[in-house]
RNA sequence: GCCCAGGUGGCGGAACUGGUAUACGCAACAGACUUAAAAUCUGUCGCCCGCAAGGGAUUGAGGGUUCGAUUCCCUCCCUGGGCACCA
């Protein structure tokens, strides 16, 4: 008998599988006996210099075992692999050693491929992909352009997360605990021009889709929390602003100062104590905006305390005023046209002329920082898209409303009046507490601080606070131990719309600019944070909710004995409901008090009513748009050209891919520009539209771009015409099982779902959701229970195990360690247990085979029963991916029958079952037994339910629920027979002696319980 | 603070819808083989009392439902993960 030489056997079979192309998945295959397709996916690796590690092995083996099993069941299985090869390590290596990333990447891929093959994984190599291959990233760029064309890829300047070590911007998802996901540096804030993908537009769809997925709850919940939906109300609080004295109304081109809403508006504003000016403008018909602007400057009192309302063409004039350097407090644009093309089909020469002259929006924003844009959803003349253009150029929100009359021309337009009064919009999930709002807080970044500069008496102090807050990192600002800080905006008061009372306005960094409206109504009696702040600064606290009188331990707030404890916890039952409908940070529902006509209502009832009364119901998400540009070299170039004249121009599809040019220096500049910016002959191009000189976008895409659609490419890896043929997609997608790590839940998995949902909406993808089932795996920890890491020196290299014990042992041990979804600790000593088992299988098979009679041998009843039990157990465990217990059952089987002679057929069946786990040894032994083809081509064994059944049953005898004995009875015996048998037992009789049996509980073939 | 997952021998872990808790493996101990060791094979092996037969307690803690609870319910503790001044 040969020794079990795992190294030799494994190489032999790996070569065999490759040559016979056993694992190639054929598109549309419907050959005889083949069932449905199965698309089994694992996260493709980043080929790093260190090679693949245990973290890769675990999901890959799981996917492999499952794939081999499913193929044998007759499924057409696709189990593909590729390389996610863009990324920083290769680039950093290039910086250090001057080796081009593509060179080191190719080398690393070669090594990783060698490793994967040595593990005996049944990947279909004919579908191998590489994200850094121009033929691949061509389509990554192409998809980006689809986002761009749909308006979901946009450029904006904003405060973004910046990693000072990697010298690049980061997405929100890449910041973990205020640190860079990749290198652990503390993330800074930096104002930069960036590309964004509008993932927020898909927030609701991403949430909805989750419901349809067969994913573990913990994964779904994590995505849900990340998207962070809360329903609440937006409420305007009026701001009294003593410095604004004067309103100037500029009417549209075909009207006069007496027309439209002007007389009514004048009356309203005068009643509020303002001075109004409204001129009849020169040049009717097709007026000239510059001429009108000069006329206004000459005839109106204009200064930094003036608000200008421009209706229609009047808005154009207002913008011209600003461009001329006129400083104004605020400009309200009402249905102001931009394009010159009107909805009634007419071209307005005056507007076209003004647009052609060009507005310098830099100058305009310099002159005034406070704009309101009002657009009518029912405007028959000026299109909403004009408003959107202004919104983009001025970087302010667009207010879309239904005007009372067409084009805001009715005699009264209340929305216009409302826009005239400065106000502060807040978002709250608890509008029912509005009567308790005793002050307001804005985030340090809130523009209202600049806008009300002239009205803020302590502006210097405020400014100092704002500057300090902006300098602090996210970690410092959101640190929990930190005491609340803030400064009152003196001279500014807000009006609580519920009580009519004037309340102070503060700036404080506990209010975040990134969420909601960046401003809150503070209800210190019912919000922990507001309470803390109010205590510190001595602000009034007013209780408006009475909690259900409940004996639960309320948390008494020290020093607040006068008021009923504001944070008294209410009824517990409401807590879980709250997450369902409305999320609440710190407060529970109760009965309203001190709340005018709402007093006595329950919170649940009051919330929608009060939201409608004082504002409107809205939805907020924590999800932010995806910062999609990186200031680094080794990534997909963003296929955009910047032209002075035509603006942002997408690279025409025929010019894709935009290839990475060779560079000498890979160092990131750190200034927020990519190293590509220095390659002038690459940067300078002709504008595809006007053919004038233009410049390429030099930012590249983030790591996650290539992996956001790679599973689609596997279905059609070589296609030159399209990213993935729709027929092939339709056959293969969605992915049936996706093995991978928990760490990708709010990164890769979220991004991929977003891309897929978008492409689905574009009609480019056939499956709405990309991954039907997700199987996350636990981390493989080192023997000491810590994470494996080089610095700890506790890393187990899979290559070493392959060398010493063999790939089959490595695979099986990895699976045997524990449940696939839980973290497990590697144990060097444990590995030998599996190797011993395989050794025994080797010896046992050889010895059985030596038995000359094996050909004619018939199995005993016991062997048959044990075998069929094994088939049942392994099949069921594999379906549920319970690999560890399946392996245990092989050992049990072996322990039970190792002394018995077994038939050839039984050994073969055993090897067939073992094949997915330990394919090399199974193939070798099967061949030794005379098998002519790969076990992969055998049908998966089926068990006979009749043979699984035991003839005799061991029934446990309990007395009062305690085990007192055991009886052997024929399977299926009735209660009386078992009871009689049980009473014969000494131990049982002893317990019962002298006491009558009150009751008997009998579970067939399992247990009899005598109650005395 | 909130949300998930989990807590079972010396260790990794089993236990189906409430029905023999500790399968399987590791480690440990004893024996066989050997000049010896390793390897291999055979056996023992959760804890306490007992020579034994047998008995008792036991699945993080406490309580409850039940003939019977690792499993269901309540309260609490601990570990891991996620979110976090998100209004």
mmCIF file of N, CA and C in Angstrom, chain A residues 250 314-324 331 333 336-338 359 361 364 371 390 394:
data_model
loop_
_atom_site.group_PDB
_atom_site.id
_atom_site.type_symbol
_atom_site.label_atom_id
_atom_site.label_comp_id
_atom_site.label_asym_id
_atom_site.label_seq_id
_atom_site.Cartn_x
_atom_site.Cartn_y
_atom_site.Cartn_z
ATOM 1 N N UNK A 250 -38.339 94.070 -7.664
ATOM 2 C CA UNK A 250 -38.083 94.259 -9.100
ATOM 3 C C UNK A 250 -39.051 93.371 -9.858
ATOM 4 N N UNK A 314 -37.060 90.384 -13.352
ATOM 5 C CA UNK A 314 -36.527 91.169 -12.235
ATOM 6 C C UNK A 314 -35.411 90.434 -11.516
ATOM 7 N N UNK A 315 -35.474 89.109 -11.523
ATOM 8 C CA UNK A 315 -34.422 88.311 -10.907
ATOM 9 C C UNK A 315 -33.115 88.441 -11.660
ATOM 10 N N UNK A 316 -33.237 88.476 -12.988
ATOM 11 C CA UNK A 316 -32.040 88.627 -13.824
ATOM 12 C C UNK A 316 -31.379 89.962 -13.479
ATOM 13 N N UNK A 317 -32.214 90.986 -13.321
ATOM 14 C CA UNK A 317 -31.702 92.322 -12.998
ATOM 15 C C UNK A 317 -31.019 92.295 -11.621
ATOM 16 N N UNK A 318 -31.641 91.590 -10.677
ATOM 17 C CA UNK A 318 -31.069 91.502 -9.335
ATOM 18 C C UNK A 318 -29.677 90.878 -9.382
ATOM 19 N N UNK A 319 -29.531 89.818 -10.187
ATOM 20 C CA UNK A 319 -28.224 89.166 -10.305
ATOM 21 C C UNK A 319 -27.205 90.114 -10.938
ATOM 22 N N UNK A 320 -27.687 90.882 -11.919
ATOM 23 C CA UNK A 320 -26.798 91.851 -12.572
ATOM 24 C C UNK A 320 -26.338 92.897 -11.560
ATOM 25 N N UNK A 321 -27.234 93.324 -10.687
ATOM 26 C CA UNK A 321 -26.884 94.274 -9.623
ATOM 27 C C UNK A 321 -25.714 93.741 -8.797
ATOM 28 N N UNK A 322 -25.822 92.485 -8.442
ATOM 29 C CA UNK A 322 -24.785 91.864 -7.609
ATOM 30 C C UNK A 322 -23.475 91.774 -8.370
ATOM 31 N N UNK A 323 -23.591 91.424 -9.642
ATOM 32 C CA UNK A 323 -22.392 91.295 -10.447
ATOM 33 C C UNK A 323 -21.674 92.626 -10.588
ATOM 34 N N UNK A 324 -22.469 93.707 -10.550
ATOM 35 C CA UNK A 324 -21.881 95.038 -10.632
ATOM 36 C C UNK A 324 -21.225 95.440 -9.312
ATOM 37 N N UNK A 331 -31.188 88.143 -1.585
ATOM 38 C CA UNK A 331 -31.879 88.248 -2.871
ATOM 39 C C UNK A 331 -32.847 87.071 -2.994
ATOM 40 N N UNK A 333 -35.175 85.194 -5.589
ATOM 41 C CA UNK A 333 -35.495 85.049 -7.009
ATOM 42 C C UNK A 333 -36.799 84.263 -7.123
ATOM 43 N N UNK A 336 -37.334 83.036 -11.793
ATOM 44 C CA UNK A 336 -36.403 83.777 -12.638
ATOM 45 C C UNK A 336 -35.871 82.883 -13.758
ATOM 46 N N UNK A 337 -35.982 83.361 -15.006
ATOM 47 C CA UNK A 337 -35.557 82.519 -16.130
ATOM 48 C C UNK A 337 -34.039 82.547 -16.293
ATOM 49 N N UNK A 338 -33.518 81.470 -16.854
ATOM 50 C CA UNK A 338 -32.079 81.409 -17.090
ATOM 51 C C UNK A 338 -31.765 81.108 -18.559
ATOM 52 N N UNK A 359 -23.149 85.433 -16.707
ATOM 53 C CA UNK A 359 -23.137 85.909 -15.329
ATOM 54 C C UNK A 359 -21.862 85.412 -14.685
ATOM 55 N N UNK A 361 -20.691 84.159 -11.652
ATOM 56 C CA UNK A 361 -21.299 83.752 -10.380
ATOM 57 C C UNK A 361 -20.342 83.886 -9.204
ATOM 58 N N UNK A 364 -21.047 87.353 -8.154
ATOM 59 C CA UNK A 364 -22.398 87.416 -7.592
ATOM 60 C C UNK A 364 -22.401 86.887 -6.163
ATOM 61 N N UNK A 371 -29.403 83.659 -0.642
ATOM 62 C CA UNK A 371 -30.366 83.603 -1.749
ATOM 63 C C UNK A 371 -31.548 82.719 -1.392
ATOM 64 N N UNK A 390 -29.817 77.491 -11.543
ATOM 65 C CA UNK A 390 -29.452 78.505 -10.547
ATOM 66 C C UNK A 390 -29.017 77.848 -9.237
ATOM 67 N N UNK A 394 -25.502 78.762 -7.806
ATOM 68 C CA UNK A 394 -25.430 79.558 -6.578
ATOM 69 C C UNK A 394 -25.187 78.682 -5.350
#
